[in-house]
XYZ file of C-alpha atoms in Angstrom:
443
model
C 54.502 120.983 128.276
C 53.189 122.394 124.739
C 52.651 126.459 124.692
C 49.860 127.352 124.796
C 48.848 128.568 120.387
C 48.218 130.877 118.662
C 43.827 132.061 117.675
C 45.673 132.439 114.079
C 46.516 129.292 113.598
C 43.877 127.469 115.282
C 40.923 125.852 112.224
C 38.107 127.816 112.657
C 35.527 124.578 113.510
C 32.310 125.403 115.266
C 31.546 122.372 114.440
C 34.076 121.161 116.531
C 32.328 120.928 120.468
C 30.038 118.696 118.866
C 31.991 116.304 117.558
C 30.678 113.048 118.942
C 34.065 111.439 119.805
C 35.555 114.899 121.276
C 36.898 113.709 125.198
C 36.920 115.743 128.751
C 40.645 116.138 127.359
C 39.398 117.631 124.160
C 38.028 120.080 124.968
C 40.189 120.994 127.792
C 43.169 121.216 125.255
C 41.246 123.042 122.848
C 39.684 125.862 125.025
C 43.639 125.862 126.568
C 43.887 127.382 122.821
C 41.681 129.374 122.951
C 43.581 131.428 125.433
C 39.850 132.555 126.542
C 41.089 131.770 130.694
C 43.437 132.159 132.688
C 44.407 132.195 136.391
C 46.037 133.684 138.872
C 46.217 133.665 143.396
C 43.839 130.994 142.172
C 41.641 133.087 140.725
C 39.329 133.317 137.349
C 39.035 135.144 134.738
C 37.215 134.720 130.891
C 38.476 136.941 128.252
C 36.049 139.842 127.284
C 35.943 139.503 123.251
C 34.055 142.956 122.640
C 36.075 144.942 124.763
C 39.304 143.204 125.093
C 40.195 142.051 128.923
C 39.934 139.262 131.297
C 37.269 139.223 133.453
C 36.754 138.625 137.493
C 34.824 135.123 137.744
C 33.686 135.494 141.365
C 34.159 132.310 142.666
C 30.319 130.291 142.728
C 29.871 131.705 139.255
C 32.878 129.344 137.806
C 30.963 126.345 137.277
C 27.915 128.236 135.346
C 30.238 130.421 133.509
C 32.772 127.712 132.334
C 29.173 126.242 131.222
C 27.974 129.445 129.493
C 31.079 129.519 128.164
C 30.472 125.879 126.170
C 28.808 124.927 122.982
C 25.295 125.200 124.054
C 24.028 121.530 122.761
C 27.869 120.167 124.575
C 26.858 122.137 127.458
C 23.155 119.716 127.599
C 25.383 116.870 126.795
C 28.250 116.848 129.723
C 26.941 116.019 133.555
C 27.460 118.228 135.947
C 30.309 116.462 137.090
C 32.081 116.492 133.692
C 32.017 119.874 133.541
C 33.029 119.897 137.278
C 36.488 117.458 136.538
C 36.825 120.110 133.056
C 37.060 122.982 135.047
C 39.691 120.819 137.642
C 41.640 120.088 135.003
C 41.347 123.830 133.111
C 42.661 125.529 136.862
C 45.461 122.803 137.470
C 46.474 123.202 133.649
C 50.390 125.664 134.131
C 49.641 126.779 130.308
C 46.971 128.803 132.140
C 48.998 130.552 135.081
C 50.020 133.973 135.198
C 53.066 133.707 136.243
C 53.545 137.401 136.946
C 51.313 140.606 136.825
C 48.923 141.321 134.840
C 48.515 144.804 132.343
C 53.016 144.524 132.645
C 52.747 147.111 129.581
C 52.657 150.552 131.487
C 52.842 152.867 128.509
C 48.783 150.651 126.838
C 45.203 152.127 128.282
C 42.509 149.816 126.963
C 39.562 151.303 126.077
C 36.591 150.835 124.291
C 38.395 151.640 121.052
C 40.910 149.833 121.085
C 44.292 149.783 123.610
C 45.719 153.638 123.487
C 49.583 154.007 123.985
C 49.762 156.808 125.640
C 53.376 157.954 124.233
C 52.692 157.682 119.959
C 49.280 158.078 120.839
C 48.813 154.878 118.785
C 45.467 152.786 118.994
C 45.977 148.865 118.974
C 43.477 146.972 118.529
C 42.435 144.713 121.388
C 43.697 141.413 122.087
C 44.840 138.785 124.803
C 48.207 139.355 124.448
C 48.126 142.232 127.304
C 46.469 140.381 129.679
C 44.542 143.871 130.590
C 42.740 143.273 133.501
C 39.765 146.503 132.746
C 39.020 148.740 130.622
C 38.194 152.307 130.719
C 34.283 153.238 129.999
C 35.173 155.664 127.317
C 36.800 156.037 123.677
C 40.002 158.019 123.127
C 40.274 160.545 120.359
C 43.896 162.041 119.935
C 42.343 165.379 118.968
C 40.430 166.122 121.209
C 39.611 169.953 122.554
C 38.511 170.946 125.992
C 35.599 173.539 123.917
C 34.493 170.010 122.815
C 33.627 169.437 126.533
C 31.566 172.171 127.821
C 29.802 171.071 131.003
C 33.731 170.701 131.837
C 34.637 173.633 130.014
C 32.732 175.199 132.317
C 33.096 172.669 135.614
C 37.038 173.531 135.548
C 35.913 177.875 135.110
C 33.274 177.705 138.440
C 35.787 174.448 140.123
C 38.934 175.840 139.523
C 38.574 179.412 138.531
C 39.850 178.722 135.452
C 42.828 178.328 135.848
C 44.928 176.930 133.741
C 47.815 174.875 136.520
C 45.185 174.029 138.380
C 43.207 172.538 134.807
C 46.921 171.018 133.777
C 47.213 169.308 137.295
C 43.363 167.714 136.605
C 44.128 166.219 133.654
C 47.432 164.979 134.800
C 45.633 163.346 137.860
C 43.058 161.546 136.046
C 45.743 160.131 132.848
C 47.617 158.688 135.630
C 45.349 157.055 137.735
C 43.740 155.561 134.172
C 47.011 154.872 133.309
C 48.978 151.549 134.356
C 52.473 153.477 135.747
C 52.558 153.217 139.392
C 56.770 155.228 139.064
C 55.384 158.186 139.991
C 54.512 156.572 143.546
C 51.905 159.345 144.982
C 48.114 159.862 146.488
C 46.173 162.454 145.027
C 43.909 164.750 147.679
C 40.955 166.488 146.103
C 40.314 169.210 149.445
C 38.634 172.538 149.646
C 35.493 173.519 150.806
C 31.974 171.499 150.666
C 30.107 171.224 147.141
C 33.061 172.227 146.048
C 33.466 169.635 142.572
C 36.082 167.752 144.118
C 33.399 164.626 144.463
C 31.444 165.538 141.228
C 35.577 164.139 140.126
C 36.101 161.479 142.320
C 32.694 160.147 140.739
C 33.330 160.656 137.839
C 36.734 158.452 138.508
C 34.638 155.731 139.574
C 32.270 155.658 136.258
C 35.021 155.251 134.272
C 37.247 153.584 135.854
C 34.008 151.247 136.552
C 32.752 149.284 140.062
C 34.289 146.501 139.303
C 37.398 147.660 139.258
C 37.043 150.251 142.157
C 37.035 149.560 146.064
C 36.716 152.493 148.849
C 38.129 152.287 152.147
C 38.976 154.269 154.222
C 42.305 155.931 154.895
C 42.959 154.943 158.803
C 40.598 151.205 157.557
C 44.057 150.820 155.300
C 45.828 148.464 157.462
C 43.317 145.679 157.004
C 43.970 142.519 156.187
C 41.392 141.849 153.343
C 40.835 145.429 152.929
C 44.641 144.851 151.313
C 43.004 142.124 149.424
C 40.620 143.868 147.718
C 43.020 146.026 146.808
C 44.938 143.281 144.417
C 42.019 143.665 142.410
C 41.188 146.859 142.702
C 42.118 149.832 140.029
C 41.347 152.554 142.208
C 39.748 153.073 146.253
C 38.119 156.468 146.286
C 37.843 157.463 149.710
C 35.159 160.616 148.746
C 34.837 161.577 152.481
C 37.760 161.725 153.894
C 38.357 162.273 157.893
C 40.157 164.833 159.253
C 40.531 162.574 163.203
C 44.333 161.728 163.998
C 45.693 159.364 161.274
C 48.247 156.893 164.280
C 50.203 154.978 160.849
C 51.619 155.598 158.073
C 53.406 152.336 157.374
C 50.526 150.429 154.952
C 50.059 154.091 153.519
C 53.504 154.168 152.636
C 53.435 150.426 151.431
C 50.631 150.910 149.024
C 51.402 153.624 148.135
C 55.862 152.600 147.066
C 54.248 149.484 144.617
C 55.640 146.628 147.855
C 54.950 143.020 148.023
C 52.519 142.568 151.026
C 50.971 139.724 151.953
C 46.913 139.935 152.455
C 44.270 137.398 152.419
C 41.071 136.626 151.505
C 38.657 135.556 154.277
C 38.664 131.844 154.649
C 41.986 131.593 152.056
C 45.363 131.232 152.167
C 47.495 134.231 152.658
C 49.357 135.350 148.866
C 51.393 137.732 147.940
C 51.097 140.840 146.068
C 52.700 144.106 144.484
C 49.858 146.925 144.253
C 48.688 148.178 141.790
C 46.308 149.818 142.456
C 46.597 154.208 143.168
C 44.671 156.584 145.768
C 42.593 159.446 145.433
C 41.219 160.751 148.747
C 38.839 163.864 149.159
C 37.838 165.725 151.541
C 37.961 169.302 153.496
C 40.816 169.862 154.561
C 44.148 167.046 155.115
C 43.602 165.047 157.904
C 46.486 165.591 161.222
C 49.752 162.636 160.881
C 50.538 162.138 165.138
C 53.500 160.913 164.904
C 55.642 164.593 163.995
C 58.336 161.874 161.917
C 56.516 160.582 159.789
C 54.786 164.136 158.519
C 57.616 164.384 155.702
C 57.459 160.503 154.260
C 53.100 161.453 154.095
C 53.931 164.814 152.257
C 56.401 163.647 150.095
C 54.111 161.039 148.637
C 51.125 162.434 147.972
C 49.768 165.287 144.984
C 46.930 167.645 146.570
C 44.530 169.979 144.508
C 42.433 172.236 146.130
C 39.294 173.577 144.951
C 38.697 176.885 146.392
C 35.616 177.456 145.344
C 31.718 176.661 147.331
C 29.107 176.680 144.709
C 25.905 178.072 146.245
C 22.528 176.005 145.597
C 21.799 178.262 143.220
C 24.805 178.127 141.624
C 24.353 173.844 141.659
C 23.741 172.548 138.341
C 21.805 168.802 139.132
C 23.055 167.236 136.030
C 26.092 167.787 136.645
C 27.081 164.254 136.180
C 25.250 163.375 133.433
C 26.710 165.977 131.205
C 30.253 165.072 132.445
C 29.860 161.795 131.899
C 28.157 162.192 128.887
C 31.712 163.784 127.858
C 33.675 161.198 129.743
C 35.773 160.627 125.904
C 36.759 164.506 125.903
C 38.385 164.392 129.288
C 39.729 161.316 129.692
C 41.469 162.016 126.061
C 42.397 165.093 127.568
C 43.671 164.163 130.647
C 45.594 160.896 127.807
C 47.081 163.812 126.126
C 48.162 164.914 129.769
C 49.718 162.355 131.010
C 52.021 162.477 127.943
C 53.174 165.366 128.971
C 54.035 164.120 132.478
C 55.990 160.423 131.896
C 58.092 162.867 129.666
C 58.673 164.762 132.595
C 59.620 161.675 135.516
C 55.806 162.779 136.762
C 56.260 164.882 137.710
C 53.348 167.089 139.113
C 53.589 170.661 138.509
C 51.557 172.074 142.119
C 50.045 175.780 142.154
C 51.559 178.311 144.228
C 48.007 177.664 146.435
C 48.742 174.239 146.716
C 53.067 174.388 147.402
C 51.851 176.654 150.073
C 48.948 174.311 151.965
C 51.544 172.010 151.175
C 54.368 173.368 153.697
C 51.565 175.076 155.899
C 50.422 171.686 156.767
C 53.968 170.783 157.157
C 54.834 173.732 159.441
C 50.995 172.977 160.835
C 52.881 168.260 161.274
C 56.087 170.399 162.648
C 55.059 172.630 165.023
C 56.788 171.358 168.200
C 59.621 173.017 166.107
C 57.647 176.502 166.103
C 57.159 176.366 170.227
C 60.596 175.236 170.676
C 61.611 177.955 169.446
C 59.501 181.132 170.485
C 57.874 179.774 173.783
C 61.183 177.911 175.374
C 65.255 178.718 176.359
C 68.010 175.980 175.773
C 70.370 176.052 178.343
C 72.431 173.621 180.147
C 71.375 174.914 183.375
C 67.642 174.396 183.019
C 65.110 171.735 184.024
C 61.570 172.369 183.640
C 58.855 169.585 184.352
C 57.089 168.181 181.014
C 53.299 169.000 182.683
C 55.111 172.789 182.856
C 56.405 172.173 179.190
C 53.133 170.843 178.088
C 50.645 173.382 179.318
C 52.724 176.031 177.636
C 52.485 174.310 174.516
C 48.609 173.683 174.701
C 47.950 177.619 175.012
C 51.027 177.953 171.478
C 48.758 175.674 170.220
C 45.137 177.361 170.880
C 46.899 181.179 170.038
C 47.890 179.618 166.364
C 45.441 177.322 165.748
C 46.839 174.409 165.946
C 46.134 170.856 166.486
C 48.002 169.744 169.721
C 50.262 166.389 169.694
C 49.497 164.103 172.780
C 51.815 164.017 175.970
C 53.871 161.674 175.778
C 54.269 162.739 171.185
C 55.246 165.919 172.723
C 57.777 164.471 175.625
C 59.288 162.345 172.562
C 59.488 165.502 169.913
C 60.549 167.719 172.431
C 63.645 165.373 173.458
C 64.462 164.320 170.257
C 64.044 167.197 168.841
C 67.262 168.690 170.361
C 68.975 165.434 171.767
C 67.030 167.001 175.889
C 67.762 164.405 179.050
C 64.831 162.558 180.845
C 65.635 163.545 184.500
C 63.479 164.465 187.665
C 62.497 167.294 189.301
C 61.648 167.861 192.635
C 58.115 170.258 192.798
C 57.040 171.653 196.113
C 58.626 167.804 197.502
C 57.117 164.777 195.001
C 59.547 164.071 192.289
C 57.878 164.391 188.924
C 59.773 164.140 185.177
C 61.119 166.505 182.974
C 63.658 167.661 180.951
C 67.747 169.548 181.249
C 68.278 171.744 179.243
C 64.869 173.837 178.358
C 62.242 176.162 179.978
C 59.728 178.385 179.358
C 60.440 182.545 178.273
């Protein structure tokens, strides 16, 4: 089977499609040579010459997009069934099928003014060879300065206290999300008081990534099989109002962040497998409670958090801030790309400010406070016994005293047993046998 020819090898012939002897097969081969169409997971993509990326075509619009692509004079001569036959021929042509994921070049970012090499900061011309499926809605300016973005500079002052390390972390998060790197295997959480600015960053990122490339699935719905299919076509998932309610299972979260091979399906379609490249950004007033104590460490290890400490009063709020930040998108994006360069060189080690590090440590302690409860309120000795209810009642009081969110009794009992290798037993209280443990009692 012949390879797809380079565009430079094709003789420019605007009248090609008008040839009276051109068959459907001739048109099919010519379209293949143009490198304008791709098929992946049974979905059709059409190349956008202006911004240099393959646009996902809605299934119900595939026929119309192909008809519009054809020369107007020829399209009017072809019967609808002939256009459909042409579409079927293109779909079955293996030369147009992707054998690997789109956007294979991690160090390249597609922007409005060209393709940016993150390592060299060189700007390359757009080309179908890069196999992009999106374009950042901004231009890259290598020598950008924060002084050229006064609204963003003021935002950093009011929302991040002008803290250099916080600003650096924010720009690294933006740069990494806009890039095609997945090496860090991290999700990002913007936390803080209401009206602190975190939602402005989430909104801004959604705008420059583009609404067609953004999904909005909440943390507790990540495992839904149809939501998973959306991640295969998204560059970023934004959950701007993250719930603080308890989360039972983070297995899908770990698989998505880890870039594992995942099976998904669209409604009414055959399941398919993909390696996740979608990034995840969450924003809320705090971190969610993880019900399983054993998974807390795994959850924390996959997080990069940025804390927004100040709630901006109504009198101080800039009602035009969203517009101003979007107007300054070229500068902000360029600053982020330049910080990304340093992040890559560091091996994707995000430097957390002291405040964020302390918050994660406190969150870990809160999530594993059963250990603290045992140390503070219990006695461990082989001859001791205590009922599960007695231990749990004491634990509830301990949580109230220390402002911890308590686990349920089953989770608590499992954690107690696993923590110190205690033996489950039956205890007789007033002639009634109840469940308990050997080797532990309340002080």
